[in-house]
Tab-separated table of C-alpha atoms and ligand atoms in Angstrom:
chain	number	residue	atom	x	y	z
F	232	MET	CA	-6.395	-84.904	-19.014
F	233	ILE	CA	-4.351	-81.946	-19.780
F	234	LYS	CA	-0.357	-82.942	-20.133
F	235	LYS	CA	1.025	-79.659	-20.739
F	236	ILE	CA	-0.181	-75.965	-20.037
F	237	LEU	CA	1.298	-72.742	-21.523
F	238	ILE	CA	0.845	-69.720	-18.958
F	239	ALA	CA	0.255	-66.694	-20.819
F	240	ASN	CA	1.520	-64.530	-18.327
F	241	ARG	CA	4.339	-63.148	-15.759
F	242	GLY	CA	5.356	-62.430	-12.284
F	243	GLU	CA	3.803	-63.761	-9.202
F	244	ILE	CA	0.558	-65.141	-10.741
F	245	ALA	CA	2.427	-67.335	-13.485
F	246	VAL	CA	4.614	-68.694	-10.509
F	247	ARG	CA	1.502	-69.406	-8.680
F	248	ILE	CA	0.005	-71.231	-11.812
F	249	LEU	CA	3.497	-72.872	-12.366
F	250	ARG	CA	3.071	-74.309	-8.839
F	251	ALA	CA	-0.684	-75.579	-9.216
F	252	CYS	CA	0.404	-77.631	-12.559
F	253	LYS	CA	3.638	-78.956	-11.009
F	254	ASP	CA	1.364	-80.264	-7.957
F	255	LEU	CA	-1.057	-81.751	-10.493
F	256	GLY	CA	1.817	-83.479	-12.477
F	257	ILE	CA	1.147	-81.027	-15.615
F	258	GLN	CA	4.321	-79.875	-17.938
F	259	THR	CA	4.489	-76.261	-18.116
F	260	VAL	CA	5.503	-73.578	-20.813
F	261	ALA	CA	6.579	-70.082	-19.873
F	262	VAL	CA	6.111	-67.595	-22.240
F	263	HIS	CA	8.148	-64.070	-21.662
F	264	SER	CA	9.165	-60.817	-23.044
F	265	THR	CA	12.621	-60.110	-23.734
F	266	ALA	CA	12.791	-58.105	-20.903
F	267	ASP	CA	11.543	-60.975	-18.743
F	268	ALA	CA	14.111	-63.536	-19.981
F	269	ASP	CA	15.576	-63.959	-16.191
F	270	ALA	CA	12.409	-63.680	-14.883
F	271	MET	CA	11.542	-66.222	-12.176
F	272	HIS	CA	8.436	-67.470	-14.076
F	273	VAL	CA	10.882	-68.346	-16.892
F	274	ARG	CA	13.342	-70.266	-14.490
F	275	LEU	CA	10.835	-72.591	-12.894
F	276	ALA	CA	8.946	-73.625	-16.060
F	277	ASP	CA	10.027	-76.754	-18.041
F	278	GLU	CA	10.241	-74.826	-21.004
F	279	SER	CA	9.876	-71.344	-22.160
F	280	VAL	CA	9.202	-69.153	-25.372
F	281	CYS	CA	10.054	-65.582	-26.038
F	282	VAL	CA	6.853	-63.816	-27.301
F	283	GLY	CA	8.168	-60.504	-27.994
F	284	PRO	CA	9.937	-57.193	-27.068
F	285	PRO	CA	9.050	-55.609	-23.644
F	286	SER	CA	5.895	-53.847	-24.591
F	287	PRO	CA	2.891	-55.987	-23.578
F	288	ARG	CA	1.030	-54.958	-26.684
F	289	GLU	CA	3.637	-56.867	-28.703
F	290	SER	CA	4.554	-59.817	-26.478
F	291	TYR	CA	1.941	-60.884	-23.453
F	292	LEU	CA	-0.871	-59.354	-25.605
F	293	ASN	CA	0.563	-60.693	-29.017
F	294	ILE	CA	-2.210	-63.250	-29.562
F	295	PRO	CA	-0.731	-65.048	-32.629
F	296	SER	CA	2.841	-65.284	-30.923
F	297	ILE	CA	1.120	-66.971	-27.967
F	298	ILE	CA	-0.984	-69.218	-29.864
F	299	SER	CA	2.041	-70.106	-31.951
F	300	ALA	CA	4.273	-70.824	-28.965
F	301	ALA	CA	1.383	-73.194	-27.733
F	302	CYS	CA	1.211	-75.186	-30.800
F	303	ILE	CA	5.240	-75.429	-31.202
F	304	SER	CA	5.656	-76.395	-27.584
F	305	GLY	CA	2.803	-79.046	-27.820
F	306	ALA	CA	0.947	-77.296	-25.153
F	307	ASP	CA	-2.799	-78.926	-24.869
F	308	ALA	CA	-4.042	-75.719	-22.978
F	309	ILE	CA	-3.474	-72.171	-22.133
F	310	HIS	CA	-3.716	-70.356	-18.532
F	311	PRO	CA	-4.285	-66.594	-19.492
F	312	GLY	CA	-3.763	-65.826	-15.562
F	313	LEU	CA	-4.890	-62.526	-14.751
F	314	GLY	CA	-4.777	-59.014	-16.462
F	315	PHE	CA	-3.448	-59.093	-19.973
F	316	LEU	CA	-5.485	-61.682	-22.215
F	317	SER	CA	-7.606	-63.236	-19.064
F	318	GLU	CA	-10.877	-61.534	-20.155
F	319	ASN	CA	-10.792	-61.322	-23.687
F	320	SER	CA	-13.314	-63.122	-25.197
F	321	THR	CA	-11.619	-63.064	-28.670
F	322	PHE	CA	-8.795	-64.821	-27.305
F	323	ALA	CA	-10.841	-67.406	-25.386
F	324	TYR	CA	-12.604	-68.399	-28.792
F	325	MET	CA	-9.260	-68.561	-30.807
F	326	VAL	CA	-7.617	-70.714	-28.035
F	327	GLU	CA	-10.258	-73.329	-28.928
F	328	GLU	CA	-10.600	-72.915	-32.650
F	329	HIS	CA	-7.035	-74.066	-32.516
F	330	GLY	CA	-7.800	-77.467	-30.656
F	331	LEU	CA	-6.598	-76.249	-27.252
F	332	THR	CA	-8.119	-75.950	-23.932
F	333	PHE	CA	-8.694	-72.440	-22.572
F	334	ILE	CA	-8.566	-72.365	-18.769
F	335	GLY	CA	-11.265	-70.434	-17.897
F	336	PRO	CA	-14.961	-69.848	-18.806
F	337	LYS	CA	-16.722	-70.159	-22.362
F	338	ALA	CA	-16.102	-67.168	-24.522
F	339	ASP	CA	-19.789	-66.227	-24.437
F	340	HIS	CA	-19.585	-66.013	-20.651
F	341	ILE	CA	-16.851	-63.677	-20.968
F	342	ALA	CA	-18.280	-61.341	-23.438
F	343	MET	CA	-21.456	-61.140	-21.217
F	344	MET	CA	-19.670	-60.401	-18.122
F	345	GLY	CA	-17.397	-57.984	-20.208
F	346	ASP	CA	-20.433	-55.840	-21.317
F	347	LYS	CA	-21.444	-54.538	-17.644
F	348	ILE	CA	-25.225	-53.795	-18.994
F	349	MET	CA	-25.456	-57.206	-20.085
F	350	ALA	CA	-23.681	-58.547	-16.831
F	351	LYS	CA	-25.997	-56.393	-14.869
F	352	LYS	CA	-29.296	-57.603	-16.800
F	353	THR	CA	-28.117	-61.048	-16.390
F	354	ALA	CA	-27.735	-60.793	-12.742
F	355	ALA	CA	-30.913	-59.062	-12.256
F	356	ARG	CA	-32.632	-61.985	-14.182
F	357	LEU	CA	-31.047	-64.669	-11.868
F	358	GLY	CA	-32.370	-63.174	-9.020
F	359	LEU	CA	-29.582	-60.922	-7.642
F	360	PRO	CA	-30.155	-57.521	-6.190
F	361	THR	CA	-28.627	-55.072	-8.294
F	362	VAL	CA	-28.041	-51.179	-7.669
F	363	PRO	CA	-31.350	-49.142	-8.544
F	364	GLY	CA	-30.904	-47.462	-11.688
F	365	SER	CA	-31.839	-47.326	-15.570
F	366	ASP	CA	-33.134	-50.625	-16.900
F	367	GLY	CA	-29.974	-51.299	-19.344
F	368	ALA	CA	-28.565	-48.440	-21.680
F	369	VAL	CA	-29.865	-44.786	-22.037
F	370	THR	CA	-30.253	-44.142	-25.470
F	371	ASN	CA	-30.298	-40.291	-25.247
F	372	LEU	CA	-29.639	-37.280	-23.162
F	373	GLU	CA	-33.202	-36.221	-22.767
F	374	LYS	CA	-34.258	-39.569	-21.459
F	375	ALA	CA	-31.393	-39.877	-19.286
F	376	VAL	CA	-32.076	-36.699	-17.555
F	377	LYS	CA	-35.789	-37.822	-16.733
F	378	LEU	CA	-34.359	-41.058	-15.360
F	379	ALA	CA	-31.766	-39.570	-13.255
F	380	GLU	CA	-34.421	-37.549	-11.940
F	381	LYS	CA	-36.572	-40.521	-10.946
F	382	ILE	CA	-33.529	-42.662	-9.668
F	383	GLY	CA	-32.705	-39.478	-7.347
F	384	TYR	CA	-29.168	-37.696	-6.994
F	385	PRO	CA	-26.636	-38.319	-6.784
F	386	VAL	CA	-26.416	-40.455	-9.899
F	387	LEU	CA	-23.411	-42.505	-11.174
F	388	ILE	CA	-23.027	-42.533	-15.124
F	389	LYS	CA	-21.400	-45.759	-16.065
F	390	ALA	CA	-19.818	-46.970	-19.582
F	391	ALA	CA	-21.245	-50.848	-20.532
F	392	GLY	CA	-17.775	-51.118	-22.056
F	393	GLY	CA	-15.865	-49.922	-18.608
F	394	GLY	CA	-15.858	-51.995	-15.394
F	395	GLY	CA	-12.984	-51.765	-12.470
F	396	GLY	CA	-13.809	-47.924	-11.954
F	397	ARG	CA	-12.813	-47.062	-15.645
F	398	GLY	CA	-15.288	-44.335	-17.253
F	399	MET	CA	-17.627	-43.546	-14.585
F	400	ARG	CA	-18.870	-40.054	-13.705
F	401	VAL	CA	-21.026	-38.744	-10.710
F	402	ALA	CA	-23.522	-36.172	-11.409
F	403	LYS	CA	-24.474	-34.650	-7.701
F	404	THR	CA	-27.238	-32.553	-9.033
F	405	LYS	CA	-29.354	-31.796	-12.234
F	406	GLU	CA	-27.290	-28.787	-13.048
F	407	GLU	CA	-24.270	-31.231	-13.286
F	408	PHE	CA	-25.994	-34.005	-15.372
F	409	SER	CA	-25.666	-32.913	-18.759
F	410	ALA	CA	-21.701	-32.169	-18.783
F	411	ALA	CA	-21.078	-35.326	-16.878
F	412	TYR	CA	-23.486	-37.328	-19.417
F	413	GLU	CA	-21.389	-35.873	-22.485
F	414	GLU	CA	-18.102	-36.464	-20.815
F	415	ALA	CA	-18.755	-39.924	-19.976
F	416	LYS	CA	-20.063	-40.649	-23.574
F	417	ARG	CA	-17.331	-39.048	-25.186
F	418	GLU	CA	-14.383	-40.780	-22.898
F	419	ALA	CA	-16.428	-44.194	-23.252
F	420	ALA	CA	-16.173	-44.159	-27.110
F	421	ILE	CA	-12.633	-43.390	-27.146
F	422	ALA	CA	-11.645	-45.879	-24.311
F	423	PHE	CA	-13.742	-48.767	-25.298
F	424	GLY	CA	-14.959	-48.111	-28.842
F	425	ASN	CA	-18.412	-48.521	-27.157
F	426	ASP	CA	-20.418	-45.299	-26.149
F	427	CYS	CA	-23.504	-47.143	-24.412
F	428	LEU	CA	-24.151	-45.673	-20.737
F	429	TYR	CA	-26.032	-46.684	-17.947
F	430	LEU	CA	-27.156	-44.981	-14.864
F	431	GLU	CA	-27.196	-45.989	-11.025
F	432	LYS	CA	-28.178	-44.514	-8.151
F	433	TYR	CA	-24.656	-43.467	-6.512
F	434	LEU	CA	-23.807	-44.977	-3.351
F	435	ALA	CA	-21.872	-42.779	-1.216
F	436	ASN	CA	-19.859	-44.753	0.981
F	437	PRO	CA	-20.114	-48.537	0.417
F	438	ARG	CA	-17.818	-51.310	1.083
F	439	HIS	CA	-16.710	-53.498	-1.666
F	440	ILE	CA	-17.408	-57.415	-1.117
F	441	GLU	CA	-16.797	-60.085	-3.577
F	442	PHE	CA	-17.830	-63.583	-3.585
F	443	GLN	CA	-15.700	-66.420	-5.246
F	444	ILE	CA	-17.379	-69.154	-6.951
F	445	ILE	CA	-16.145	-72.264	-8.868
F	446	ALA	CA	-18.204	-74.334	-11.298
F	447	ASP	CA	-17.623	-77.481	-13.069
F	448	ALA	CA	-19.133	-78.337	-16.611
F	449	PHE	CA	-21.503	-80.840	-14.717
F	450	GLY	CA	-23.558	-78.224	-13.101
F	451	ASN	CA	-21.856	-78.420	-9.840
F	452	VAL	CA	-21.434	-74.990	-7.949
F	453	ILE	CA	-19.936	-73.861	-4.828
F	454	HIS	CA	-18.884	-70.666	-3.168
F	455	LEU	CA	-15.757	-69.920	-1.079
F	456	GLY	CA	-17.279	-66.870	1.044
F	457	GLU	CA	-16.309	-63.382	0.666
F	458	ARG	CA	-13.749	-60.936	0.591
F	459	ASP	CA	-13.665	-57.240	1.501
F	460	CYS	CA	-11.650	-55.338	-0.846
F	461	SER	CA	-12.564	-51.826	0.392
F	462	ILE	CA	-9.182	-50.741	1.342
F	463	GLN	CA	-8.008	-49.405	-2.365
F	464	ARG	CA	-6.697	-46.414	-4.174
F	465	ARG	CA	-7.924	-45.571	-7.941
F	466	ASN	CA	-9.671	-48.726	-8.229
F	467	GLN	CA	-6.167	-50.458	-7.347
F	468	LYS	CA	-7.070	-52.837	-4.502
F	469	ILE	CA	-4.037	-52.614	-1.559
F	470	TRP	CA	-5.464	-54.950	0.993
F	471	GLU	CA	-7.871	-57.361	1.071
F	472	GLU	CA	-9.678	-59.500	3.926
F	473	ALA	CA	-11.374	-62.952	4.158
F	474	LEU	CA	-14.327	-63.153	5.444
F	475	SER	CA	-15.691	-59.794	5.723
F	476	MET	CA	-16.583	-58.303	9.208
F	477	VAL	CA	-19.846	-57.361	7.967
F	478	LEU	CA	-21.677	-60.447	7.124
F	479	SER	CA	-23.130	-63.246	9.585
F	480	PRO	CA	-22.714	-66.615	8.854
F	481	GLU	CA	-26.409	-66.778	8.159
F	482	GLU	CA	-26.285	-64.078	5.588
F	483	ARG	CA	-23.218	-65.529	4.152
F	484	LYS	CA	-24.969	-68.863	3.904
F	485	ASP	CA	-28.165	-67.398	2.283
F	486	PHE	CA	-26.797	-65.111	-0.036
F	487	GLY	CA	-23.990	-67.601	-1.098
F	488	GLN	CA	-27.185	-69.899	-1.791
F	489	LYS	CA	-28.487	-67.259	-3.900
F	490	ILE	CA	-25.155	-66.894	-6.000
F	491	THR	CA	-24.765	-70.560	-6.399
F	492	LYS	CA	-28.059	-71.003	-7.616
F	493	ALA	CA	-27.715	-68.173	-10.154
F	494	ILE	CA	-24.389	-69.251	-11.515
F	495	GLU	CA	-25.936	-72.925	-12.272
F	496	GLU	CA	-28.761	-71.449	-14.043
F	497	LEU	CA	-26.317	-69.388	-15.988
F	498	LYS	CA	-24.492	-72.644	-16.949
F	499	TYR	CA	-20.856	-71.011	-16.356
F	500	LYS	CA	-18.187	-73.010	-15.852
F	501	GLY	CA	-14.666	-71.999	-13.937
F	502	VAL	CA	-13.802	-69.709	-11.421
F	503	GLY	CA	-15.704	-66.514	-11.195
F	504	THR	CA	-16.087	-63.647	-8.916
F	505	LEU	CA	-19.309	-61.775	-8.141
F	506	GLU	CA	-18.581	-58.173	-7.137
F	507	PHE	CA	-21.047	-56.337	-4.966
F	508	LEU	CA	-21.372	-52.860	-3.136
F	509	TYR	CA	-22.319	-53.293	0.487
F	510	GLU	CA	-24.472	-50.145	1.970
F	511	ASN	CA	-26.829	-50.181	4.909
F	512	GLU	CA	-26.731	-53.956	5.563
F	513	LYS	CA	-27.796	-54.730	1.878
F	514	LEU	CA	-25.271	-56.198	-1.011
F	515	TYR	CA	-25.997	-55.111	-4.673
F	516	PHE	CA	-24.452	-56.689	-7.677
F	517	ILE	CA	-22.411	-54.453	-9.656
F	518	GLU	CA	-19.939	-57.028	-12.104
F	519	MET	CA	-18.512	-60.297	-12.299
F	520	ASN	CA	-14.790	-61.218	-13.148
F	521	THR	CA	-14.378	-64.280	-14.979
F	522	ARG	CA	-10.602	-64.626	-14.189
F	523	ILE	CA	-8.827	-65.883	-11.109
F	524	GLN	CA	-8.024	-62.692	-9.092
F	525	VAL	CA	-4.929	-61.239	-7.383
F	526	GLU	CA	-6.744	-61.760	-3.911
F	527	HIS	CA	-7.617	-65.602	-4.326
F	528	ALA	CA	-4.902	-66.672	-2.148
F	529	ILE	CA	-6.779	-65.284	1.143
F	530	THR	CA	-9.879	-67.508	0.106
F	531	GLU	CA	-7.755	-70.350	-0.401
F	532	VAL	CA	-6.184	-70.043	3.264
F	533	ILE	CA	-9.352	-69.518	5.112
F	534	THR	CA	-10.896	-72.800	3.130
F	535	GLY	CA	-8.052	-74.902	2.546
F	536	VAL	CA	-9.070	-74.993	-1.323
F	537	ASP	CA	-6.494	-74.870	-4.106
F	538	VAL	CA	-8.496	-72.362	-6.178
F	539	VAL	CA	-5.989	-72.660	-9.043
F	540	ARG	CA	-6.009	-76.182	-8.838
F	541	GLU	CA	-9.785	-76.608	-8.907
F	542	GLN	CA	-9.837	-74.286	-11.831
F	543	ILE	CA	-7.505	-76.531	-14.147
F	544	LEU	CA	-9.298	-79.532	-13.041
F	545	VAL	CA	-12.557	-78.392	-14.243
F	546	ALA	CA	-11.432	-76.657	-17.452
F	547	ALA	CA	-9.775	-80.295	-18.022
F	548	GLY	CA	-13.258	-81.616	-17.706
F	549	ASN	CA	-13.163	-83.013	-14.046
F	550	GLU	CA	-16.156	-82.674	-11.378
F	551	LEU	CA	-15.389	-80.537	-8.913
F	552	SER	CA	-13.330	-82.031	-6.064
F	553	LEU	CA	-15.903	-80.948	-3.103
F	554	SER	CA	-19.218	-79.812	-2.584
F	555	GLN	CA	-20.644	-76.834	-0.688
F	556	SER	CA	-20.713	-78.886	2.628
F	557	ASP	CA	-17.232	-79.278	2.386
F	558	VAL	CA	-16.556	-75.954	2.620
F	559	GLN	CA	-15.608	-74.472	6.076
F	560	PHE	CA	-14.338	-71.045	7.044
F	561	ARG	CA	-10.903	-71.250	9.233
F	562	GLY	CA	-10.063	-67.890	11.056
F	563	HIS	CA	-9.443	-64.671	9.511
F	564	ALA	CA	-7.048	-63.941	6.411
F	565	ILE	CA	-5.448	-60.698	4.790
F	566	GLU	CA	-3.521	-59.991	2.266
F	567	CYS	CA	-1.371	-57.057	1.464
F	568	ARG	CA	-0.264	-56.194	-1.878
F	569	ILE	CA	3.405	-55.501	-2.363
F	570	ASN	CA	3.754	-53.268	-5.276
F	571	ALA	CA	6.988	-51.231	-6.141
F	572	GLU	CA	5.807	-48.171	-5.732
F	573	ASN	CA	6.610	-45.014	-3.338
F	574	PRO	CA	4.746	-45.662	-0.393
F	575	GLU	CA	3.763	-41.812	-0.024
F	576	THR	CA	3.447	-40.862	-3.609
F	577	PHE	CA	2.783	-44.238	-5.392
F	578	VAL	CA	4.870	-43.430	-7.949
F	579	PRO	CA	6.287	-47.039	-9.626
F	580	SER	CA	9.662	-47.853	-8.667
F	581	ALA	CA	12.039	-49.963	-11.203
F	582	GLY	CA	15.289	-51.267	-10.288
F	583	VAL	CA	17.038	-54.177	-8.965
F	584	VAL	CA	16.501	-55.583	-5.967
F	585	GLN	CA	18.893	-56.090	-3.074
F	586	ASN	CA	18.986	-58.028	0.255
F	587	TYR	CA	15.819	-59.820	-0.200
F	588	HIS	CA	14.539	-61.618	2.496
F	589	CYS	CA	10.948	-63.072	2.788
F	590	PRO	CA	9.085	-63.774	6.001
F	591	GLY	CA	7.655	-67.025	7.184
F	592	GLY	CA	6.445	-69.044	10.102
F	593	PRO	CA	2.921	-69.906	11.242
F	594	GLY	CA	0.358	-68.504	9.004
F	595	VAL	CA	2.413	-66.785	6.408
F	596	ARG	CA	2.601	-67.407	2.823
F	597	VAL	CA	3.999	-65.071	0.230
F	598	ASP	CA	3.024	-65.564	-3.386
F	599	SER	CA	6.020	-63.636	-5.428
F	600	ALA	CA	8.391	-64.199	-8.627
F	601	LEU	CA	10.953	-62.157	-6.549
F	602	TYR	CA	14.656	-63.312	-6.125
F	603	ASP	CA	17.683	-61.712	-4.576
F	604	GLY	CA	19.287	-59.665	-7.736
F	605	CYS	CA	16.121	-59.724	-9.669
F	606	LYS	CA	14.917	-56.603	-11.905
F	607	ILE	CA	11.878	-54.902	-11.701
F	608	PRO	CA	11.108	-53.833	-14.959
F	609	PRO	CA	9.309	-50.713	-15.648
F	610	TYR	CA	6.888	-51.899	-18.195
F	611	TYR	CA	4.468	-53.823	-16.248
F	612	ASP	CA	1.770	-54.064	-13.242
F	613	SER	CA	3.728	-52.665	-9.978
F	614	LEU	CA	2.393	-55.912	-8.020
F	615	ILE	CA	5.810	-57.366	-7.282
F	616	ALA	CA	4.371	-59.840	-4.022
F	617	LYS	CA	1.466	-60.960	-2.069
F	618	LEU	CA	1.919	-61.207	1.989
F	619	ILE	CA	-0.866	-63.455	2.653
F	620	VAL	CA	-1.510	-63.840	6.620
F	621	GLN	CA	-4.026	-66.345	8.334
F	622	ALA	CA	-4.680	-66.705	11.903
F	623	ASN	CA	-7.505	-67.785	14.422
F	624	ASN	CA	-9.455	-64.455	14.464
F	625	ARG	CA	-8.705	-61.124	13.025
F	626	GLU	CA	-7.004	-59.441	15.733
F	627	GLN	CA	-4.694	-62.042	15.838
F	628	CYS	CA	-4.212	-61.864	12.306
F	629	LEU	CA	-3.771	-58.134	12.434
F	630	ALA	CA	-0.642	-58.957	15.078
F	631	ARG	CA	0.662	-61.750	12.749
F	632	LEU	CA	0.609	-59.517	9.664
F	633	ARG	CA	2.539	-56.765	11.349
F	634	ARG	CA	4.886	-59.557	12.570
F	635	ALA	CA	5.534	-60.593	9.156
F	636	LEU	CA	6.074	-57.051	7.508
F	637	ARG	CA	8.676	-56.176	9.824
F	638	GLU	CA	10.534	-59.281	8.642
F	639	TYR	CA	10.292	-58.409	4.744
F	640	VAL	CA	13.352	-56.808	3.713
F	641	ILE	CA	13.145	-55.614	-0.051
F	642	ASP	CA	16.126	-53.041	-0.823
F	643	GLY	CA	16.879	-51.542	-3.888
F	644	ILE	CA	13.463	-50.127	-4.840
F	645	ASP	CA	10.676	-48.880	-3.227
F	646	THR	CA	7.787	-50.679	-1.658
F	647	LEU	CA	4.117	-50.339	-0.007
F	648	ILE	CA	5.748	-52.129	2.929
F	649	PRO	CA	5.907	-49.098	4.821
F	650	LEU	CA	2.062	-48.284	4.148
F	651	HIS	CA	0.974	-51.571	5.097
F	652	LEU	CA	2.934	-51.171	8.597
F	653	LYS	CA	1.115	-48.073	9.241
F	654	LEU	CA	-2.350	-49.798	8.231
F	655	THR	CA	-1.700	-52.641	10.813
F	656	GLU	CA	-1.230	-49.811	13.584
F	657	ASP	CA	-4.465	-47.842	12.551
F	658	ALA	CA	-7.120	-47.827	15.165
F	659	ASP	CA	-10.130	-47.795	12.095
F	660	VAL	CA	-8.362	-50.838	10.532
F	661	ALA	CA	-8.443	-52.577	13.919
F	662	SER	CA	-12.276	-51.462	14.403
F	663	GLY	CA	-13.104	-52.281	11.048
F	664	ASN	CA	-14.346	-49.037	10.318
F	665	PHE	CA	-13.741	-48.625	6.828
F	666	ASP	CA	-15.412	-48.346	3.246
F	667	ILE	CA	-14.078	-47.756	0.007
F	668	HIS	CA	-13.105	-44.180	0.254
F	669	PHE	CA	-10.873	-45.065	3.582
F	670	LEU	CA	-7.631	-44.804	2.208
F	671	GLU	CA	-8.133	-41.486	0.161
F	672	ARG	CA	-9.495	-40.019	3.421
F	673	LYS	CA	-7.079	-41.091	5.600
F	674	PHE	CA	-3.799	-40.612	3.698
F	675	GLY	CA	-4.988	-37.560	1.063
F	676	GLU	CA	-5.783	-37.475	-2.479
F	677	ALA	CA	-2.178	-36.431	-3.406
F	678	ARG	CA	-0.749	-39.576	-2.183
Z	285	MV4	C1	-20.488	-47.758	-7.704
Z	285	MV4	C2	-20.244	-47.014	-6.920
Z	285	MV4	C3	-20.955	-46.004	-6.123
Z	285	MV4	N1	-22.400	-46.471	-6.483
Z	285	MV4	N2	-21.745	-47.970	-8.070
Z	285	MV4	C4	-15.861	-48.954	-9.104
Z	285	MV4	C5	-15.419	-49.850	-9.609
Z	285	MV4	C6	-16.434	-50.476	-10.334
Z	285	MV4	N3	-16.250	-51.974	-10.295
Z	285	MV4	C7	-17.835	-50.144	-9.690
Z	285	MV4	N4	-17.150	-48.920	-8.884
Z	285	MV4	C8	-18.239	-48.061	-7.836
Z	285	MV4	N5	-19.412	-48.542	-8.602
Z	285	MV4	C9	-22.888	-47.340	-7.380
Z	285	MV4	N6	-23.865	-47.326	-7.717
Z	285	MV4	C10	-18.654	-46.562	-6.208
Z	285	MV4	C11	-17.859	-47.617	-7.183
Z	285	MV4	C12	-16.118	-47.301	-6.864
Z	285	MV4	C13	-15.632	-48.254	-6.025
Z	285	MV4	C14	-16.207	-49.746	-6.191
Z	285	MV4	C15	-15.265	-50.870	-5.863
Z	285	MV4	C16	-14.096	-50.442	-5.331
Z	285	MV4	C17	-13.522	-49.333	-5.169
Z	285	MV4	C18	-14.362	-48.262	-5.858
Z	285	MV4	C19	-13.447	-46.818	-5.915
Z	285	MV4	C20	-14.325	-45.850	-6.508
Z	285	MV4	C21	-15.811	-45.941	-6.954
C-alpha cells in the first residue's frame, strides 16, 4: 500500500486530494510556489516543499523539482491533480522510472488520448459512436477540400494536438474552407508543435455530456453515470449537472455498458472521463480525459462513491471497492464554479479574501482552499471554490442552490456568485433548455 503521497498541485483540488489521503491514513506532502507559502493546501499537508517561484512553468510544472521533492521527502507516489502535469505522459513515465507510483493511467494511455486523432480512432475501434468526419488525419488541402464536400458544410477543422476547444476552425462554406484550413494548420504548429488536422461535421447546437469511469488493474470497470457540462464560456465550464436531463435510465444503462466494455478492452486503469456531444438524441464521442476533473464532486454526491479515494486505491494496486450493480443514482446535483472573476466581464480578480463565510446545511458541499484573509495570487487558474448542491430532484436542487449562493460571502475580490444567482433564476435553466452556446447567447459575447 502507498504510505506517503506527494500532491503536485494547489488550490481546491490539492485540498480535495489531501482529504482523501487523510481518510485513507496516507501521509501527505504538499508542493508550493513562493506565492503559495501560506496557502491552505500547504497548511493541511503533513510536510511541504517549495518547488519554485510564482510562475507555473518554474514551480507546478517543474518536473525535476517535483520529482526531487518526492524523492527527498520519501513519498512513494505522486498525485498530479488536474491541469499542470496531470495529462503529461512524459511526466507519468518519469515518475514511474524513479520508482514512484503515478496516480493515474499508464503513460501510453495518457499519450494516446492526448492525440485527439488517435483517441477518436480508438473510440471508433472500440465501438463507440463518433462524429462523422475524416478517417484520421487529413494530409493536404486538396484532399481536405474534397473530404469536406463529402462530409457536408459546415465542417469543423480540429487539431490532433488540440482538445478542450483549442485550435479549432469552423468552415461554413467551401469558400471559407482553404483559409480556415491554413489558419488551423499554422496555429496548431505553433501552439502544439503538431500540425496534424482532422475534419468533423460541425454540430451546431449540441449539449456537452461526459461519462465518468473508474477502472482497476484487474479488468474491472464501472461507470458512474454522466454529467451535463453545457453551460460554459470559451471552453471553460461554469455550471455542471448530474445526471443529464436528456438521457433516460435505459439509455444511460445501455450507453454505460458500451463505455465500460470499451474501457475494459482498452485495458485502461484509473479514473477517466469520456466526452460526448449530444444532438438530436444521439451521443458522439469527441475526447477522453485521463485525469480527475473539477466536476467529479457532483458524481460523488449522487452516487456516494468517493472517486478520488477509488483513484488512489486502484493506483495502489487494489481492486475496485464496488461493482456496477452497486452504483445507484440519488436525486440531482449541480456544481457552480466560483471563479475569482468579474461576473460581467470575466476579468480575473486577484486580492485578499475578506469576511469569508461558507454556506452549509443539508445537501451543500463546498470544495475550496479559501480562508478568511487568504491571498488570491494572479498567476494561476481563477477557480477558487466549487459549490456542490444535491437534492431529491432537480427543482429542489435549484432552490437549494439559490439558498446556498445567497449565504455565500466572499468579499475583497470579484466572484461569479452573482452570475450563478442569475442562472438559478433563469427560466431556460429551470426548464433545461440549454446547449453549449447558451451562456454566450444569454449574456452576450462581450461578457
Ligand atoms: C465540436 C463542436 C461541434 N461539432 N465538434 C470544443 C471542445 C472540444 N472538447 C470539442 N469542442 C467542440 N467540438 C463538432 N464536430 C463544438 C465544440 C465546442 C464545445 C464542446 C463542448 C463544450 C464546449 C464547447 C464550446 C465550443 C465548441
